[in-house]
C-alpha positions as a LaTeX table, in Angstrom:
\begin{tabular}{lrrr}
\hline
Residue & $x$ (\AA) & $y$ (\AA) & $z$ (\AA) \\
\hline
Met1 & $-79.74$ & $-14.01$ & $-0.99$ \\
His2 & $-78.99$ & $-14.18$ & $-4.72$ \\
Ile3 & $-79.74$ & $-17.24$ & $-6.84$ \\
Glu4 & $-76.72$ & $-17.26$ & $-9.14$ \\
Thr5 & $-77.01$ & $-20.77$ & $-10.58$ \\
Leu6 & $-79.94$ & $-23.19$ & $-10.60$ \\
Ile7 & $-79.54$ & $-26.69$ & $-12.08$ \\
Leu8 & $-82.73$ & $-28.71$ & $-12.45$ \\
Pro9 & $-83.54$ & $-32.13$ & $-13.90$ \\
Thr10 & $-86.04$ & $-32.58$ & $-16.71$ \\
Arg11 & $-87.44$ & $-35.54$ & $-18.60$ \\
Gln12 & $-88.08$ & $-33.26$ & $-21.60$ \\
Leu13 & $-84.77$ & $-31.58$ & $-22.40$ \\
Glu14 & $-85.47$ & $-30.84$ & $-26.08$ \\
Thr15 & $-88.97$ & $-29.54$ & $-25.34$ \\
Gln16 & $-87.59$ & $-27.33$ & $-22.57$ \\
Arg17 & $-84.78$ & $-26.08$ & $-24.82$ \\
Arg18 & $-87.30$ & $-25.05$ & $-27.51$ \\
Phe19 & $-89.67$ & $-23.38$ & $-25.04$ \\
Tyr20 & $-87.00$ & $-21.33$ & $-23.26$ \\
Thr21 & $-85.30$ & $-20.25$ & $-26.52$ \\
Gln22 & $-88.19$ & $-19.92$ & $-28.98$ \\
Thr23 & $-91.10$ & $-19.00$ & $-26.71$ \\
Leu24 & $-89.37$ & $-17.01$ & $-23.96$ \\
Gly25 & $-86.48$ & $-15.83$ & $-26.12$ \\
Leu26 & $-83.71$ & $-16.71$ & $-23.66$ \\
Thr27 & $-80.18$ & $-16.96$ & $-25.01$ \\
Thr28 & $-78.44$ & $-20.32$ & $-24.75$ \\
Lys29 & $-75.09$ & $-19.90$ & $-22.98$ \\
His30 & $-73.95$ & $-23.52$ & $-23.03$ \\
Glu31 & $-75.37$ & $-26.78$ & $-24.26$ \\
Thr32 & $-74.43$ & $-30.43$ & $-24.40$ \\
Pro33 & $-76.43$ & $-33.46$ & $-25.55$ \\
Thr34 & $-77.74$ & $-33.80$ & $-21.97$ \\
Ser35 & $-78.08$ & $-30.20$ & $-20.74$ \\
Val36 & $-78.79$ & $-26.61$ & $-21.71$ \\
Thr37 & $-77.88$ & $-23.45$ & $-19.79$ \\
Phe38 & $-79.53$ & $-20.06$ & $-20.19$ \\
Arg39 & $-78.49$ & $-16.70$ & $-18.79$ \\
Thr40 & $-81.57$ & $-15.01$ & $-17.43$ \\
Gly41 & $-80.64$ & $-11.68$ & $-15.93$ \\
Thr42 & $-78.02$ & $-12.36$ & $-13.25$ \\
Thr43 & $-78.93$ & $-16.06$ & $-12.97$ \\
Arg44 & $-77.75$ & $-19.12$ & $-14.88$ \\
Leu45 & $-80.57$ & $-21.67$ & $-15.31$ \\
Thr46 & $-79.57$ & $-25.17$ & $-16.43$ \\
Trp47 & $-81.91$ & $-27.99$ & $-17.41$ \\
Gln48 & $-80.31$ & $-31.47$ & $-17.34$ \\
Gln49 & $-81.83$ & $-34.57$ & $-18.92$ \\
Asp50 & $-82.95$ & $-37.02$ & $-16.22$ \\
Asp51 & $-85.36$ & $-39.74$ & $-17.29$ \\
Leu52 & $-86.21$ & $-40.57$ & $-13.66$ \\
Cys53 & $-87.28$ & $-37.13$ & $-12.45$ \\
Ser54 & $-90.93$ & $-36.37$ & $-11.81$ \\
Gly55 & $-93.06$ & $-33.57$ & $-10.46$ \\
Phe56 & $-92.76$ & $-29.87$ & $-11.11$ \\
Tyr57 & $-90.95$ & $-26.78$ & $-9.84$ \\
His58 & $-91.92$ & $-23.21$ & $-9.07$ \\
Leu59 & $-89.57$ & $-20.53$ & $-10.45$ \\
Ala60 & $-90.03$ & $-16.75$ & $-10.36$ \\
Trp61 & $-88.23$ & $-14.03$ & $-12.30$ \\
Asp62 & $-88.12$ & $-10.42$ & $-11.14$ \\
Ile63 & $-89.33$ & $-7.78$ & $-13.55$ \\
Ala64 & $-89.46$ & $-4.00$ & $-13.11$ \\
Pro65 & $-92.67$ & $-2.80$ & $-11.41$ \\
Thr66 & $-93.22$ & $-0.36$ & $-14.28$ \\
Gln67 & $-93.38$ & $-3.23$ & $-16.77$ \\
Val68 & $-96.28$ & $-5.34$ & $-15.46$ \\
Glu69 & $-98.69$ & $-4.39$ & $-18.25$ \\
Ala70 & $-96.03$ & $-4.83$ & $-20.94$ \\
Ala71 & $-94.98$ & $-8.18$ & $-19.44$ \\
Glu72 & $-98.59$ & $-9.34$ & $-19.39$ \\
Arg73 & $-99.08$ & $-8.44$ & $-23.08$ \\
Trp74 & $-95.75$ & $-10.10$ & $-23.94$ \\
Leu75 & $-96.71$ & $-13.30$ & $-22.11$ \\
Leu76 & $-100.22$ & $-13.41$ & $-23.58$ \\
Ala77 & $-98.68$ & $-13.40$ & $-27.07$ \\
Arg78 & $-96.67$ & $-16.52$ & $-26.13$ \\
Val79 & $-98.39$ & $-18.58$ & $-23.41$ \\
Lys80 & $-101.62$ & $-19.01$ & $-21.51$ \\
Leu81 & $-101.60$ & $-17.27$ & $-18.13$ \\
Leu82 & $-102.56$ & $-19.41$ & $-15.14$ \\
Ala83 & $-105.72$ & $-18.31$ & $-13.38$ \\
Ala84 & $-107.02$ & $-18.52$ & $-9.84$ \\
Pro85 & $-110.40$ & $-20.25$ & $-9.38$ \\
Asp86 & $-112.12$ & $-16.85$ & $-9.82$ \\
Gly87 & $-110.46$ & $-16.39$ & $-13.25$ \\
Gln88 & $-107.98$ & $-13.73$ & $-12.11$ \\
Thr89 & $-104.62$ & $-13.87$ & $-13.94$ \\
Arg90 & $-102.88$ & $-10.74$ & $-12.65$ \\
Phe91 & $-102.37$ & $-10.75$ & $-8.90$ \\
Pro92 & $-101.94$ & $-7.32$ & $-7.26$ \\
Pro93 & $-100.22$ & $-6.53$ & $-3.95$ \\
Gly94 & $-101.85$ & $-8.04$ & $-0.90$ \\
Gly95 & $-101.03$ & $-9.24$ & 2.60 \\
Asn96 & $-97.29$ & $-9.31$ & 3.26 \\
Trp97 & $-96.41$ & $-9.14$ & $-0.44$ \\
Asn98 & $-95.96$ & $-5.76$ & $-2.13$ \\
Thr99 & $-95.84$ & $-7.42$ & $-5.55$ \\
Thr100 & $-97.82$ & $-7.89$ & $-8.71$ \\
Thr101 & $-97.48$ & $-11.35$ & $-10.23$ \\
Leu102 & $-98.23$ & $-13.22$ & $-13.46$ \\
Tyr103 & $-98.11$ & $-17.03$ & $-13.61$ \\
Phe104 & $-97.70$ & $-19.43$ & $-16.53$ \\
Glu105 & $-96.33$ & $-22.91$ & $-17.23$ \\
Asp106 & $-93.61$ & $-24.37$ & $-19.38$ \\
Pro107 & $-94.29$ & $-27.58$ & $-21.38$ \\
Ala108 & $-93.13$ & $-29.71$ & $-18.41$ \\
Glu109 & $-95.84$ & $-27.99$ & $-16.29$ \\
His110 & $-93.41$ & $-26.14$ & $-14.04$ \\
Ile111 & $-95.20$ & $-23.14$ & $-12.51$ \\
Leu112 & $-93.37$ & $-20.02$ & $-13.67$ \\
Glu113 & $-93.91$ & $-16.50$ & $-12.41$ \\
Phe114 & $-93.01$ & $-12.95$ & $-13.34$ \\
Val115 & $-92.97$ & $-10.90$ & $-10.14$ \\
Ala116 & $-92.84$ & $-7.11$ & $-9.95$ \\
Arg117 & $-91.62$ & $-6.06$ & $-6.50$ \\
His118 & $-93.04$ & $-2.60$ & $-5.91$ \\
Asp119 & $-90.39$ & $-1.79$ & $-3.30$ \\
Ser120 & $-87.75$ & $-2.13$ & $-6.03$ \\
Ala121 & $-86.02$ & 1.01 & $-7.27$ \\
Asp122 & $-85.98$ & $-0.30$ & $-10.87$ \\
Arg123 & $-88.25$ & 1.87 & $-13.02$ \\
Ala124 & $-87.35$ & 0.54 & $-16.46$ \\
Ser125 & $-89.01$ & 2.14 & $-19.45$ \\
Arg126 & $-87.48$ & $-0.02$ & $-22.18$ \\
Pro127 & $-89.71$ & $-2.35$ & $-24.23$ \\
Phe128 & $-90.40$ & $-5.65$ & $-22.48$ \\
Gly129 & $-88.69$ & $-8.84$ & $-23.65$ \\
Ala130 & $-86.51$ & $-11.68$ & $-22.39$ \\
His131 & $-83.77$ & $-9.11$ & $-21.68$ \\
Ala132 & $-86.06$ & $-7.52$ & $-19.04$ \\
Leu133 & $-85.92$ & $-10.60$ & $-16.78$ \\
Gln134 & $-83.66$ & $-9.39$ & $-13.99$ \\
Arg135 & $-82.94$ & $-12.62$ & $-12.13$ \\
Leu136 & $-84.51$ & $-15.79$ & $-10.83$ \\
Ser137 & $-85.62$ & $-14.64$ & $-7.40$ \\
Glu138 & $-87.70$ & $-17.58$ & $-6.14$ \\
Phe139 & $-87.40$ & $-21.34$ & $-6.24$ \\
Gly140 & $-90.03$ & $-23.57$ & $-4.64$ \\
Val141 & $-88.91$ & $-26.33$ & $-2.28$ \\
Val142 & $-91.25$ & $-29.10$ & $-1.09$ \\
Val143 & $-90.48$ & $-30.58$ & 2.34 \\
Leu144 & $-92.22$ & $-32.81$ & 4.87 \\
Asp145 & $-91.99$ & $-30.30$ & 7.75 \\
Val146 & $-91.77$ & $-26.60$ & 6.80 \\
Asn147 & $-90.92$ & $-25.28$ & 10.29 \\
Ala148 & $-88.14$ & $-27.83$ & 10.83 \\
Ala149 & $-86.70$ & $-27.10$ & 7.37 \\
Val150 & $-86.49$ & $-23.34$ & 7.93 \\
Asp151 & $-85.46$ & $-23.13$ & 11.60 \\
Ser152 & $-81.84$ & $-22.29$ & 10.77 \\
Leu153 & $-82.61$ & $-20.07$ & 7.78 \\
Ser154 & $-83.74$ & $-16.44$ & 7.47 \\
Arg155 & $-87.52$ & $-16.09$ & 7.18 \\
Phe156 & $-88.95$ & $-13.41$ & 4.90 \\
Asn157 & $-92.14$ & $-11.72$ & 6.08 \\
Gly158 & $-93.47$ & $-14.46$ & 8.33 \\
Gly159 & $-94.65$ & $-17.91$ & 7.42 \\
Ser160 & $-96.72$ & $-20.84$ & 8.63 \\
Asp161 & $-96.54$ & $-24.59$ & 9.05 \\
Thr162 & $-97.53$ & $-25.04$ & 5.38 \\
Phe163 & $-95.75$ & $-22.14$ & 3.60 \\
Thr164 & $-92.68$ & $-20.05$ & 4.44 \\
Pro165 & $-90.60$ & $-17.81$ & 2.16 \\
Leu166 & $-86.87$ & $-17.67$ & 3.02 \\
Gly167 & $-84.36$ & $-15.04$ & 1.97 \\
Ser168 & $-84.99$ & $-11.52$ & 0.72 \\
His169 & $-86.58$ & $-9.66$ & $-2.22$ \\
Glu170 & $-83.46$ & $-10.47$ & $-4.25$ \\
Gly171 & $-83.75$ & $-14.24$ & $-3.84$ \\
Met172 & $-86.17$ & $-16.59$ & $-2.07$ \\
Leu173 & $-86.73$ & $-20.24$ & $-1.46$ \\
Ile174 & $-90.44$ & $-20.90$ & $-1.16$ \\
Val175 & $-90.74$ & $-23.83$ & 1.28 \\
Val176 & $-94.10$ & $-25.61$ & 1.36 \\
Arg177 & $-95.49$ & $-28.69$ & 3.07 \\
Asp178 & $-95.82$ & $-31.94$ & 1.16 \\
Gly179 & $-99.00$ & $-31.88$ & $-0.93$ \\
Arg180 & $-99.81$ & $-28.17$ & $-0.43$ \\
Gly181 & $-101.32$ & $-26.61$ & $-3.54$ \\
Trp182 & $-99.26$ & $-24.02$ & $-5.45$ \\
Phe183 & $-100.85$ & $-20.66$ & $-6.13$ \\
Pro184 & $-102.72$ & $-19.95$ & $-8.36$ \\
Thr185 & $-103.59$ & $-23.46$ & $-9.58$ \\
Gly186 & $-103.91$ & $-25.31$ & $-6.26$ \\
Arg187 & $-101.94$ & $-28.19$ & $-7.83$ \\
Gly188 & $-99.98$ & $-30.03$ & $-5.13$ \\
Gln189 & $-96.53$ & $-31.58$ & $-5.31$ \\
Gln190 & $-95.46$ & $-34.61$ & $-3.31$ \\
Phe191 & $-92.20$ & $-34.70$ & $-1.35$ \\
Arg192 & $-89.54$ & $-36.84$ & $-3.01$ \\
Leu193 & $-86.08$ & $-37.66$ & $-1.77$ \\
Asn194 & $-83.69$ & $-38.92$ & $-4.42$ \\
Ser195 & $-81.10$ & $-41.02$ & $-2.61$ \\
Ser196 & $-79.18$ & $-42.08$ & $-5.71$ \\
\hline
\end{tabular}
């Protein structure tokens, strides 16, 4: 699965625009008074002004496994890394995940992640920067019943009744139960259905 385009609502369009251009260094591909689109690797990410939206998202960008240390230094010069309760900010491979991850937030408190997939063949040696973000490979989805939501979709490396990744290394939906805390902060998100 490849995430080619992701369009998300935000109450803070101008703040998001500044963060993604000035802090992360992404290039604006299209903008209107009510939206801004960035090209980030092979993915188009659009933020649209929506004064009624609430909550937060989880987004993850793939980076080359050889660039974890450079990505960490690059992030630390720009943002505060999110830490687990034990203070850890770089998360090495473990369990079913052969990845190293770094987490941070944007001004709207969306949980963002750089993920180095160690099974990837990419062994980039170029300096790290916004250009090194390969693609958005994960998007978090909050549902009332994880197992019911994923029954007809392809599971990636197992799952449970509170957390199941769907897709492949190249693109995943992270489906979690209503109220489950997001790693590494433990901050939960409530299920919301917008019927408008």
